[in-house]
Coordinates of N, CA and C in Angstrom, one line a residue:
M239 N 0.8 -1.2 0.0 CA 0.0 0.0 0.0 C 0.9 1.2 0.0
K240 N 0.5 2.2 -0.8 CA 1.3 3.4 -0.9 C 1.0 4.3 0.3
E241 N 2.0 5.1 0.7 CA 1.9 6.1 1.7 C 1.9 7.5 1.1
E242 N 1.0 8.3 1.5 CA 0.8 9.6 0.9 C 2.0 10.5 0.7
A243 N 2.9 10.5 1.7 CA 4.1 11.3 1.6 C 5.0 10.8 0.5
Y244 N 5.2 9.5 0.3 CA 6.0 9.0 -0.8 C 5.3 9.1 -2.1
T245 N 4.0 8.9 -2.1 CA 3.2 9.1 -3.3 C 3.3 10.5 -3.9
S246 N 3.3 11.5 -3.0 CA 3.4 12.9 -3.4 C 4.8 13.2 -3.9
L247 N 5.8 12.7 -3.3 CA 7.2 12.9 -3.7 C 7.6 12.2 -4.9
I248 N 7.3 10.9 -5.0 CA 7.7 10.1 -6.1 C 6.8 10.0 -7.2
C249 N 5.6 9.6 -7.0 CA 4.6 9.4 -8.1 C 4.1 10.7 -8.7
K250 N 3.5 11.5 -7.9 CA 2.8 12.7 -8.4 C 3.8 13.7 -9.0
K251 N 5.0 13.8 -8.4 CA 6.0 14.7 -8.9 C 6.9 14.2 -10.0
F252 N 7.2 12.9 -10.1 CA 8.2 12.4 -11.0 C 7.6 11.4 -12.0
C253 N 6.5 10.8 -11.8 CA 6.1 9.7 -12.6 C 5.1 10.1 -13.7
N254 N 5.4 9.9 -14.9 CA 4.5 10.2 -16.0 C 3.4 9.1 -16.1
Y255 N 3.5 8.0 -15.4 CA 2.5 6.9 -15.5 C 1.6 7.0 -14.3
Y256 N 1.8 7.9 -13.4 CA 0.9 8.0 -12.2 C -0.5 8.1 -12.5
K257 N -1.3 7.3 -11.8 CA -2.8 7.3 -11.9 C -3.3 7.3 -10.5
P258 N -4.1 8.2 -10.1 CA -4.7 8.1 -8.7 C -5.5 6.8 -8.6
N259 N -5.7 6.4 -7.4 CA -6.4 5.2 -7.0 C -5.8 3.9 -7.4
K260 N -4.5 3.9 -7.7 CA -3.8 2.7 -8.0 C -2.8 2.5 -6.8
E261 N -3.4 2.5 -5.6 CA -2.6 2.5 -4.4 C -2.0 1.2 -4.0
T262 N -2.3 0.1 -4.7 CA -1.8 -1.2 -4.3 C -0.6 -1.6 -5.1
E263 N -0.4 -0.9 -6.3 CA 0.7 -1.3 -7.2 C 1.9 -0.4 -6.9
L264 N 3.1 -1.0 -6.7 CA 4.3 -0.2 -6.4 C 5.3 -0.5 -7.5
C265 N 5.9 0.6 -8.0 CA 7.0 0.4 -8.9 C 8.2 0.0 -8.1
G266 N 9.2 -0.5 -8.7 CA 10.4 -1.0 -8.0 C 11.1 0.2 -7.3
G267 N 11.2 1.4 -7.9 CA 11.8 2.5 -7.3 C 11.1 3.0 -6.1
Y268 N 9.8 3.0 -6.1 CA 9.0 3.4 -5.0 C 9.3 2.4 -3.8
F269 N 9.2 1.1 -4.1 CA 9.5 0.1 -3.1 C 10.9 0.3 -2.5
Y270 N 11.9 0.6 -3.3 CA 13.2 0.7 -2.8 C 13.4 2.0 -2.0
L271 N 12.9 3.1 -2.5 CA 13.0 4.4 -1.7 C 12.2 4.3 -0.4
R272 N 11.1 3.8 -0.4 CA 10.3 3.7 0.8 C 11.0 2.8 1.9
K273 N 11.6 1.7 1.4 CA 12.3 0.8 2.3 C 13.5 1.4 2.9
Y274 N 14.3 2.2 2.2 CA 15.6 2.6 2.7 C 15.7 4.1 3.0
I275 N 14.7 4.9 2.7 CA 14.9 6.3 2.9 C 13.5 6.8 3.5
T276 N 13.6 7.6 4.6 CA 12.4 8.2 5.1 C 11.9 9.2 4.2
S277 N 10.6 9.5 4.3 CA 10.0 10.5 3.4 C 10.7 11.9 3.6
R278 N 11.1 12.2 4.8 CA 11.8 13.4 5.1 C 13.1 13.5 4.4
E279 N 13.9 12.4 4.5 CA 15.2 12.3 3.8 C 15.0 12.4 2.3
L280 N 14.0 11.8 1.8 CA 13.7 11.8 0.3 C 13.4 13.3 -0.1
Y281 N 12.6 14.0 0.7 CA 12.3 15.3 0.4 C 13.6 16.2 0.3
G282 N 14.4 16.0 1.3 CA 15.7 16.7 1.3 C 16.6 16.3 0.2
I283 N 16.7 15.1 -0.2 CA 17.5 14.7 -1.4 C 17.0 15.3 -2.6
I284 N 15.7 15.3 -2.8 CA 15.1 16.0 -4.0 C 15.4 17.4 -4.1
K285 N 15.3 18.1 -2.9 CA 15.5 19.5 -2.8 C 17.0 19.9 -3.0
I286 N 17.9 19.2 -2.2 CA 19.3 19.5 -2.2 C 19.9 19.2 -3.6
F287 N 19.6 18.1 -4.3 CA 20.2 17.8 -5.5 C 19.4 18.3 -6.7
H288 N 18.4 19.1 -6.4 CA 17.5 19.7 -7.5 C 17.1 18.7 -8.5
L289 N 16.6 17.6 -8.0 CA 16.2 16.5 -8.9 C 15.0 16.9 -9.7
N290 N 14.9 16.5 -10.9 CA 13.8 16.8 -11.8 C 13.5 15.6 -12.7
N291 N 12.6 15.7 -13.6 CA 12.3 14.6 -14.4 C 12.7 14.8 -15.8
E292 N 13.9 15.4 -16.0 CA 14.5 15.5 -17.3 C 15.1 14.2 -17.8
K293 N 15.5 14.1 -19.0 CA 16.1 12.9 -19.6 C 17.2 12.4 -18.7
L294 N 17.4 11.1 -18.6 CA 18.5 10.6 -17.8 C 19.3 9.6 -18.5
A295 N 20.5 9.4 -17.9 CA 21.4 8.3 -18.4 C 20.8 7.0 -17.9
N296 N 21.0 5.9 -18.7 CA 20.5 4.6 -18.4 C 21.6 3.9 -17.5
H297 N 21.2 3.8 -16.2 CA 22.2 3.2 -15.3 C 22.0 1.7 -15.2
G298 N 21.0 1.1 -15.8 CA 20.8 -0.3 -15.7 C 20.5 -0.7 -14.2
L299 N 19.6 -0.1 -13.6 CA 19.4 -0.3 -12.2 C 18.4 -1.5 -12.0
S300 N 18.9 -2.7 -12.3 CA 18.1 -3.9 -12.3 C 17.6 -4.2 -10.8
F301 N 18.4 -3.8 -9.8 CA 17.9 -4.0 -8.5 C 16.6 -3.3 -8.2
I302 N 16.3 -2.3 -8.9 CA 15.0 -1.6 -8.8 C 13.9 -2.3 -9.6
C303 N 14.2 -2.6 -10.8 CA 13.2 -3.2 -11.7 C 12.9 -4.7 -11.2
D304 N 13.8 -5.3 -10.6 CA 13.5 -6.7 -10.1 C 12.4 -6.8 -9.1
K305 N 12.1 -5.8 -8.4 CA 11.0 -5.8 -7.4 C 9.8 -5.1 -7.8
C306 N 9.7 -4.8 -9.1 CA 8.6 -3.9 -9.6 C 7.3 -4.7 -10.0
D307 N 6.2 -4.2 -9.5 CA 4.9 -4.8 -9.8 C 4.5 -4.7 -11.3
F308 N 5.1 -3.7 -12.0 CA 4.8 -3.5 -13.4 C 5.7 -4.1 -14.4
R309 N 6.8 -4.7 -14.0 CA 7.8 -5.2 -14.9 C 7.3 -6.2 -15.9
E310 N 6.6 -7.2 -15.5 CA 6.2 -8.3 -16.4 C 5.3 -7.8 -17.6
N311 N 4.2 -7.0 -17.3 CA 3.3 -6.7 -18.3 C 2.8 -5.3 -18.4
G312 N 3.5 -4.4 -17.7 CA 3.0 -3.0 -17.7 C 4.0 -1.9 -17.7
C313 N 5.3 -2.3 -17.9 CA 6.4 -1.3 -17.8 C 6.9 -0.9 -19.2
D314 N 6.5 0.2 -19.7 CA 7.0 0.7 -21.0 C 8.5 0.8 -21.0
F315 N 9.1 1.3 -19.9 CA 10.5 1.5 -19.9 C 11.3 0.2 -20.0
F316 N 10.8 -0.8 -19.3 CA 11.5 -2.1 -19.3 C 11.3 -2.9 -20.6
I317 N 10.0 -2.9 -21.1 CA 9.7 -3.6 -22.3 C 10.2 -3.0 -23.5
N318 N 9.9 -1.7 -23.7 CA 10.3 -1.0 -24.9 C 11.5 -0.2 -24.9
K319 N 12.2 -0.2 -23.7 CA 13.4 0.7 -23.5 C 13.1 2.1 -23.9
S320 N 11.9 2.6 -23.5 CA 11.5 4.0 -23.7 C 12.4 4.9 -22.8
E321 N 12.3 6.1 -23.1 CA 13.2 7.1 -22.3 C 12.6 7.5 -21.0
V322 N 11.3 7.1 -20.8 CA 10.6 7.6 -19.6 C 10.4 6.4 -18.6
P323 N 11.2 6.4 -17.5 CA 11.0 5.3 -16.5 C 9.9 5.8 -15.5
C324 N 9.7 4.9 -14.5 CA 8.8 5.3 -13.4 C 9.5 6.4 -12.5
G325 N 8.7 7.0 -11.7 CA 9.2 8.1 -10.8 C 10.3 7.6 -9.9
G326 N 10.2 6.5 -9.3 CA 11.2 6.0 -8.4 C 12.6 5.7 -9.1
Y327 N 12.5 5.1 -10.3 CA 13.7 4.8 -11.0 C 14.4 6.2 -11.4
L328 N 13.5 7.1 -11.8 CA 14.0 8.4 -12.2 C 14.8 9.1 -11.1
I329 N 14.2 9.1 -9.9 CA 14.8 9.7 -8.7 C 16.2 9.1 -8.4
I330 N 16.2 7.8 -8.4 CA 17.5 7.1 -8.1 C 18.5 7.3 -9.2
S331 N 18.1 7.2 -10.4 CA 19.0 7.5 -11.5 C 19.6 8.9 -11.5
R332 N 18.7 9.9 -11.2 CA 19.2 11.3 -11.1 C 20.2 11.4 -10.0
L333 N 19.9 10.8 -8.9 CA 20.8 10.8 -7.7 C 22.2 10.2 -8.1
F334 N 22.2 9.1 -8.8 CA 23.4 8.5 -9.3 C 24.1 9.5 -10.2
D335 N 23.4 10.2 -11.0 CA 24.1 11.2 -11.9 C 24.8 12.2 -11.1
Y336 N 24.1 12.8 -10.1 CA 24.7 13.8 -9.3 C 25.9 13.3 -8.5
L337 N 25.8 12.1 -8.1 CA 26.9 11.5 -7.3 C 28.0 10.8 -8.1
N338 N 27.8 10.9 -9.5 CA 28.8 10.3 -10.4 C 29.0 8.8 -10.2
I339 N 27.9 8.1 -9.9 CA 28.0 6.6 -9.7 C 27.8 5.9 -11.0

């Protein structure tokens, strides 16, 4: 189940696929960020690193996609290698860009 603080920070702000009332489905990035970072820390990370949803480098973050509810039959990014990933993937990838990982 999604938590409103994370949904606002990850889904509403960064995810082009976000649809209200899909509160039981979690992208891998959402799952990862919620598990390892508090919503307060996530807010700070987004603000400090000026994270946005611009085009990103492909980091091959399989550890995110492996836990995703959408991977098998609903992820355009994984299936078609589109340029637009989910919000969680985008945040983590942007953070990697800023940290030169």
